[in-house]
Coordinates of C-alpha atoms in Angstrom, one line a residue:
X1 CA -5.1 -40.7 -41.0
X2 CA -2.3 -43.0 -42.1
X3 CA -2.2 -41.8 -45.7
X4 CA -2.3 -38.0 -46.1
X5 CA -2.1 -35.7 -49.1
X6 CA 0.8 -33.3 -48.9
X7 CA 1.3 -30.0 -50.7
X8 CA 3.8 -30.4 -53.5
X9 CA 6.2 -27.4 -53.7
X10 CA 8.9 -26.7 -56.3
X11 CA 6.9 -27.7 -59.5
X12 CA 10.2 -27.6 -61.5
X13 CA 11.4 -30.6 -59.6
X14 CA 8.7 -32.7 -61.3
X15 CA 10.1 -31.7 -64.7
X16 CA 13.6 -32.9 -63.9
X17 CA 14.8 -36.0 -65.6
X18 CA 16.6 -38.8 -63.6
X19 CA 18.6 -41.8 -64.8
X20 CA 16.7 -45.0 -65.7
X21 CA 19.2 -47.2 -63.9
X22 CA 19.2 -45.7 -60.4
X23 CA 20.4 -48.1 -57.7
X24 CA 18.0 -49.8 -55.3
X25 CA 17.8 -48.7 -51.7
X26 CA 17.1 -50.2 -48.3
X27 CA 15.1 -47.8 -46.2
X28 CA 16.1 -48.3 -42.6
X29 CA 13.8 -47.0 -39.8
X30 CA 14.7 -47.6 -36.2
X31 CA 12.1 -47.3 -33.6
X32 CA 11.4 -47.9 -29.9
X33 CA 7.9 -47.6 -28.5
X34 CA 6.8 -45.5 -31.4
X35 CA 3.2 -44.4 -31.7
X36 CA 1.3 -46.9 -33.9
X37 CA -0.2 -44.4 -36.3
X38 CA 3.0 -42.4 -36.6
X39 CA 5.0 -45.5 -37.5
X40 CA 2.5 -46.7 -40.0
X41 CA 2.3 -43.2 -41.6
X42 CA 6.0 -43.2 -42.0
X43 CA 6.0 -46.6 -43.7
X44 CA 3.0 -45.9 -45.9
X45 CA 4.5 -42.6 -47.0
X46 CA 7.6 -44.5 -48.3
X47 CA 5.5 -47.2 -50.0
X48 CA 3.0 -44.8 -51.6
X49 CA 5.4 -42.1 -52.7
X50 CA 8.4 -44.1 -53.9
X51 CA 8.9 -45.9 -57.3
X52 CA 8.5 -49.5 -56.3
X53 CA 11.4 -50.7 -58.4
X54 CA 13.8 -48.5 -56.3
X55 CA 12.7 -49.8 -53.0
X56 CA 14.6 -53.0 -52.3
X57 CA 13.1 -53.2 -48.8
X58 CA 11.9 -51.2 -45.8
X59 CA 13.8 -52.5 -42.8
X60 CA 12.1 -51.7 -39.5
X61 CA 14.6 -52.1 -36.7
X62 CA 12.8 -52.6 -33.4
X63 CA 15.2 -51.6 -30.6
X64 CA 13.5 -53.8 -28.0
X65 CA 10.2 -52.0 -27.7
X66 CA 8.0 -52.7 -24.7
X67 CA 4.6 -51.8 -26.2
X68 CA 2.4 -54.9 -27.0
X69 CA 1.0 -53.3 -30.1
X70 CA 4.5 -53.3 -31.7
X71 CA 4.9 -57.0 -31.4
X72 CA 2.4 -59.5 -32.9
X73 CA 0.1 -56.8 -34.2
X74 CA 2.9 -55.1 -36.0
X75 CA 4.1 -58.4 -37.5
X76 CA 0.6 -59.2 -38.7
X77 CA 0.0 -55.8 -40.2
X78 CA 3.3 -55.5 -42.0
X79 CA 3.0 -59.1 -43.4
X80 CA 0.8 -57.7 -46.2
X81 CA 3.7 -55.7 -47.5
X82 CA 6.3 -58.1 -49.0
X83 CA 9.0 -55.4 -49.0
X84 CA 8.7 -54.6 -45.3
X85 CA 11.0 -56.6 -43.0
X86 CA 11.1 -56.3 -39.2
X87 CA 14.4 -56.8 -37.4
X88 CA 13.9 -57.2 -33.7
X89 CA 16.9 -56.7 -31.4
X90 CA 17.2 -58.9 -28.3
X91 CA 18.1 -56.0 -26.0
X92 CA 18.1 -52.2 -26.1
X93 CA 21.0 -51.1 -28.3
X94 CA 20.3 -47.4 -28.7
X95 CA 19.7 -45.5 -31.9
X96 CA 23.2 -45.5 -33.2
X97 CA 23.8 -49.3 -32.9
X98 CA 20.3 -50.0 -34.0
X99 CA 21.1 -48.2 -37.3
X100 CA 24.3 -50.2 -37.6
X101 CA 22.3 -53.4 -37.1
X102 CA 20.0 -52.3 -39.9
X103 CA 22.9 -51.4 -42.2
X104 CA 24.5 -54.9 -41.6
X105 CA 21.2 -56.6 -42.6
X106 CA 20.4 -54.4 -45.6
X107 CA 20.5 -55.8 -49.1
X108 CA 20.0 -52.7 -51.2
X109 CA 22.7 -50.8 -53.0
X110 CA 22.1 -47.6 -51.1
X111 CA 21.2 -47.2 -47.4
X112 CA 18.5 -44.6 -46.8
X113 CA 18.1 -43.8 -43.1
X114 CA 14.8 -42.4 -41.9
X115 CA 13.4 -41.8 -38.5
X116 CA 10.2 -43.6 -37.6
X117 CA 8.2 -40.4 -37.3
X118 CA 8.5 -38.9 -40.8
X119 CA 6.3 -38.3 -43.8
X120 CA 7.9 -38.5 -47.2
X121 CA 6.6 -36.2 -50.0
X122 CA 6.0 -37.1 -53.6
X123 CA 9.3 -37.5 -55.5
X124 CA 11.4 -37.5 -52.3
X125 CA 13.6 -40.6 -53.2
X126 CA 14.7 -40.2 -56.8
X127 CA 16.8 -37.0 -56.2
X128 CA 18.6 -38.7 -53.3
X129 CA 19.5 -41.9 -55.2
X130 CA 20.5 -39.9 -58.3
X131 CA 23.0 -37.9 -56.3
X132 CA 24.5 -41.0 -54.8
X133 CA 24.5 -42.7 -58.3
X134 CA 26.4 -39.8 -59.9
X135 CA 29.0 -39.7 -57.1
X136 CA 29.2 -42.6 -54.6
X137 CA 31.1 -40.5 -52.1
X138 CA 28.3 -38.0 -51.8
X139 CA 25.9 -38.3 -48.9
X140 CA 22.5 -36.9 -49.9
X141 CA 20.1 -35.4 -47.4
X142 CA 16.4 -34.4 -47.9
X143 CA 14.9 -31.1 -46.6
X144 CA 11.6 -29.8 -45.6
X145 CA 11.9 -26.4 -47.3
X146 CA 14.8 -25.0 -49.1
X147 CA 15.2 -21.4 -50.4
X148 CA 18.1 -22.1 -52.8
X149 CA 17.3 -24.1 -55.9
X150 CA 20.8 -25.6 -56.1
X151 CA 22.3 -28.5 -54.2
X152 CA 23.8 -27.1 -51.1
X153 CA 27.0 -28.4 -49.4
X154 CA 26.3 -29.1 -45.8
X155 CA 29.1 -29.0 -43.1
X156 CA 27.1 -31.2 -40.7
X157 CA 24.0 -33.1 -41.5
X158 CA 21.1 -33.6 -39.1
X159 CA 21.9 -37.3 -38.8
X160 CA 18.5 -39.0 -39.0
X161 CA 17.6 -38.7 -42.7
X162 CA 20.1 -39.4 -45.5
X163 CA 21.1 -41.7 -48.3
X164 CA 24.5 -43.2 -48.7
X165 CA 26.1 -45.8 -50.9
X166 CA 26.1 -49.0 -48.8
X167 CA 29.7 -50.0 -49.7
X168 CA 30.9 -46.5 -49.1
X169 CA 29.2 -46.5 -45.7
X170 CA 31.2 -49.5 -44.6
X171 CA 34.4 -48.2 -46.2
X172 CA 34.1 -45.2 -43.9
X173 CA 33.8 -47.5 -40.9
X174 CA 30.1 -46.8 -40.4
X175 CA 29.3 -44.9 -37.2
X176 CA 31.8 -45.2 -34.4
X177 CA 30.5 -48.3 -32.6
X178 CA 31.8 -46.9 -29.4
X179 CA 29.1 -44.2 -29.4
X180 CA 26.3 -44.9 -26.9
X181 CA 22.5 -44.7 -27.6
X182 CA 22.1 -41.2 -29.3
X183 CA 24.0 -38.0 -29.7
X184 CA 27.0 -36.8 -31.7
X185 CA 26.7 -39.5 -34.4
X186 CA 25.7 -36.9 -37.0
X187 CA 28.9 -34.9 -36.3
X188 CA 31.1 -38.0 -36.3
X189 CA 29.9 -39.2 -39.6
X190 CA 29.9 -35.7 -41.1
X191 CA 33.5 -35.0 -40.2
X192 CA 34.4 -38.5 -41.5
X193 CA 32.7 -37.9 -44.8
X194 CA 34.2 -34.5 -45.5
X195 CA 37.7 -35.0 -44.1
X196 CA 38.1 -38.4 -45.8
X197 CA 37.2 -37.4 -49.4
X198 CA 33.4 -37.3 -49.5
X199 CA 30.8 -34.6 -49.6
X200 CA 27.4 -34.0 -47.9
X201 CA 24.7 -32.2 -49.9
X202 CA 21.1 -31.2 -49.2
X203 CA 19.0 -32.0 -52.2
X204 CA 16.2 -29.4 -52.7
X205 CA 13.8 -31.6 -54.6
X206 CA 13.8 -34.2 -51.8
X207 CA 11.3 -33.2 -49.1
X208 CA 10.6 -35.3 -45.9
X209 CA 8.4 -34.1 -43.1
X210 CA 9.7 -34.8 -39.6
X211 CA 8.0 -34.8 -36.2
X212 CA 10.2 -33.1 -33.6
X213 CA 9.3 -34.6 -30.2
X214 CA 9.8 -33.1 -26.8
X215 CA 10.6 -36.5 -25.2
X216 CA 13.1 -39.1 -26.1
X217 CA 12.0 -42.8 -25.8
X218 CA 15.6 -44.0 -25.3
X219 CA 17.0 -44.9 -21.9
X220 CA 20.6 -43.8 -21.3
X221 CA 23.2 -45.7 -19.3
X222 CA 23.8 -42.8 -17.0
X223 CA 21.8 -39.8 -17.9
X224 CA 21.1 -38.1 -21.2
X225 CA 23.5 -35.2 -20.8
X226 CA 26.4 -37.4 -19.6
X227 CA 25.9 -39.9 -22.4
X228 CA 25.9 -37.2 -25.1
X229 CA 28.9 -35.5 -23.5
X230 CA 30.8 -38.8 -23.6
X231 CA 29.9 -39.3 -27.3
X232 CA 31.0 -35.8 -28.1
X233 CA 34.3 -36.2 -26.3
X234 CA 35.0 -39.4 -28.4
X235 CA 34.3 -37.4 -31.6
X236 CA 36.5 -34.5 -30.4
X237 CA 39.4 -36.7 -29.5
X238 CA 39.4 -38.4 -32.9
X239 CA 38.5 -35.7 -35.3
X240 CA 39.0 -32.1 -33.9
X241 CA 42.8 -32.2 -33.6
X242 CA 44.1 -29.1 -31.7
X243 CA 40.6 -27.5 -32.0
X244 CA 39.4 -29.9 -29.3
X245 CA 40.6 -27.4 -26.8
X246 CA 37.9 -25.0 -28.1
X247 CA 35.3 -27.8 -27.6
X248 CA 36.4 -28.5 -24.0
X249 CA 36.3 -24.8 -23.3
X250 CA 38.6 -22.5 -21.5
X251 CA 38.6 -21.9 -17.7
X252 CA 35.8 -23.6 -15.8
X253 CA 33.7 -25.8 -18.1
X254 CA 31.2 -28.5 -17.5
X255 CA 32.9 -31.1 -19.8
X256 CA 35.5 -33.1 -18.0
X257 CA 38.6 -33.9 -20.1
X258 CA 39.2 -36.9 -17.9
X259 CA 35.9 -38.5 -18.9
X260 CA 36.2 -42.2 -19.6
X261 CA 35.3 -42.6 -23.3
X262 CA 36.7 -46.0 -24.0
X263 CA 39.4 -47.1 -26.3
X264 CA 40.0 -44.8 -29.3
X265 CA 42.8 -46.7 -31.0
X266 CA 40.6 -48.3 -33.7
X267 CA 39.0 -45.0 -34.7
X268 CA 42.4 -43.2 -34.8
X269 CA 43.9 -46.0 -36.9
X270 CA 40.8 -45.8 -39.2
X271 CA 41.4 -42.1 -39.8
X272 CA 45.1 -42.8 -40.7
X273 CA 44.0 -45.6 -43.0
X274 CA 41.5 -43.4 -44.9
X275 CA 44.2 -40.7 -45.1
X276 CA 41.7 -38.1 -43.8
X277 CA 42.5 -34.4 -43.9
X278 CA 43.0 -32.2 -40.8
X279 CA 40.2 -30.4 -39.0
X280 CA 41.9 -27.2 -39.9
X281 CA 41.3 -28.1 -43.6
X282 CA 37.7 -28.8 -42.8
X283 CA 37.2 -25.4 -41.2
X284 CA 39.0 -23.6 -44.1
X285 CA 37.3 -25.5 -46.9
X286 CA 34.0 -26.8 -45.7
X287 CA 32.9 -24.3 -43.1
X288 CA 34.9 -21.1 -43.7
X289 CA 32.2 -19.0 -42.1
X290 CA 33.0 -20.5 -38.7
X291 CA 35.7 -18.6 -37.0
X292 CA 37.6 -20.8 -34.6
X293 CA 40.9 -19.2 -33.6
X294 CA 43.3 -21.2 -31.5
X295 CA 44.3 -19.2 -28.4
X296 CA 47.0 -20.2 -25.9
X297 CA 45.2 -18.9 -22.9
X298 CA 41.9 -17.3 -21.9
X299 CA 39.2 -17.6 -19.2
X300 CA 39.0 -16.1 -15.7
X301 CA 41.1 -13.0 -15.0
X302 CA 41.9 -12.2 -11.4
X303 CA 44.3 -10.0 -9.4
X304 CA 47.1 -11.4 -7.2
X305 CA 46.3 -10.9 -3.5
X306 CA 49.9 -10.4 -2.4
X307 CA 50.5 -7.2 -4.5
X308 CA 50.4 -3.6 -3.4
X309 CA 47.2 -1.7 -4.1
X310 CA 48.8 0.4 -6.9
X311 CA 50.1 -2.7 -8.8
X312 CA 47.9 -5.5 -10.1
X313 CA 49.1 -8.4 -12.1
X314 CA 46.6 -9.9 -14.5
X315 CA 46.5 -13.7 -14.5
X316 CA 44.7 -16.2 -16.6
X317 CA 44.3 -19.9 -16.9
X318 CA 46.3 -21.8 -19.4
X319 CA 43.8 -24.2 -20.7
X320 CA 46.4 -26.5 -22.3
X321 CA 48.2 -27.2 -19.1
X322 CA 45.4 -26.3 -16.7
X323 CA 47.6 -24.0 -14.6
X324 CA 47.5 -20.3 -13.8
X325 CA 50.0 -18.0 -15.5
X326 CA 50.9 -14.4 -15.2
X327 CA 50.4 -12.8 -18.6
X328 CA 51.6 -9.2 -18.1
X329 CA 51.8 -6.6 -15.4
X330 CA 49.2 -3.8 -15.3
X331 CA 49.9 -0.6 -13.4
X332 CA 46.5 1.0 -12.6
X333 CA 46.0 4.5 -11.2
X334 CA 43.9 5.1 -8.1
X335 CA 40.8 5.9 -10.2
X336 CA 41.1 2.5 -12.0
X337 CA 41.4 0.5 -8.8

């Protein structure tokens, strides 16, 4: 079924008043080889459960799909809905750059990013737009179920579903265009928002269902793990400051600090231009529950082979210089050896 009836939770949300002059939004859905019924259900849930005057357009970004039913058939079907536009990319860009293409072609005041396999509930849009309307530097995210009845500050958003003021999105520099395909973009944008003067909130009265898939339709330039690792290293090098050493890990770790991540000059200059705070500030003020102590050395402990049996020196790897250091002498008795 394309149009389904969803259970409506939180009846108090229906009683809340919203401003009459909320901004319009461009709903951006990127897809590649999406299931026909799933894509249509996503679009219909937006059309059927959103106030028409708030929807400037639904922009479907086709990231070079190969399925025939997503070509002429989709064009013909969507032609009956004046507010639906299809933007077809000439080659596979990946999710991150496909979203950027959608943002650059959007005409609404607010950008609302949704995945192409979602189902919006009744009243999902108004709370998001009102939050952005009241504070243009707040990024509003919907939820499926929330226990707390207050807006919740969110250190890192999921990435696929959120509303943001269009001008503010571009003031922040959008996503890092150097990120490939998929992975890490949610953290990059989250750090950028928080550290550069904005906030991210989960809005309890906005509920959107999401299909979590086991497979990923995107092809990666190398392999999925290497692509995500490369993206995460770009994020770490620009935003984590001295805490990037915790990301890389201590001792023997899979992530290679020498990985080629491309030029980071533009992203670092953007951070300076926006006068963003440090990652230490982020940890202390946005995510204080996360304990991330900076340590000078840790990792593998071993004994020196050239010492006598009753004297063992403990050594560990200095992760900052990637060399072995003697930390202190340990004299062990025979029962401890």
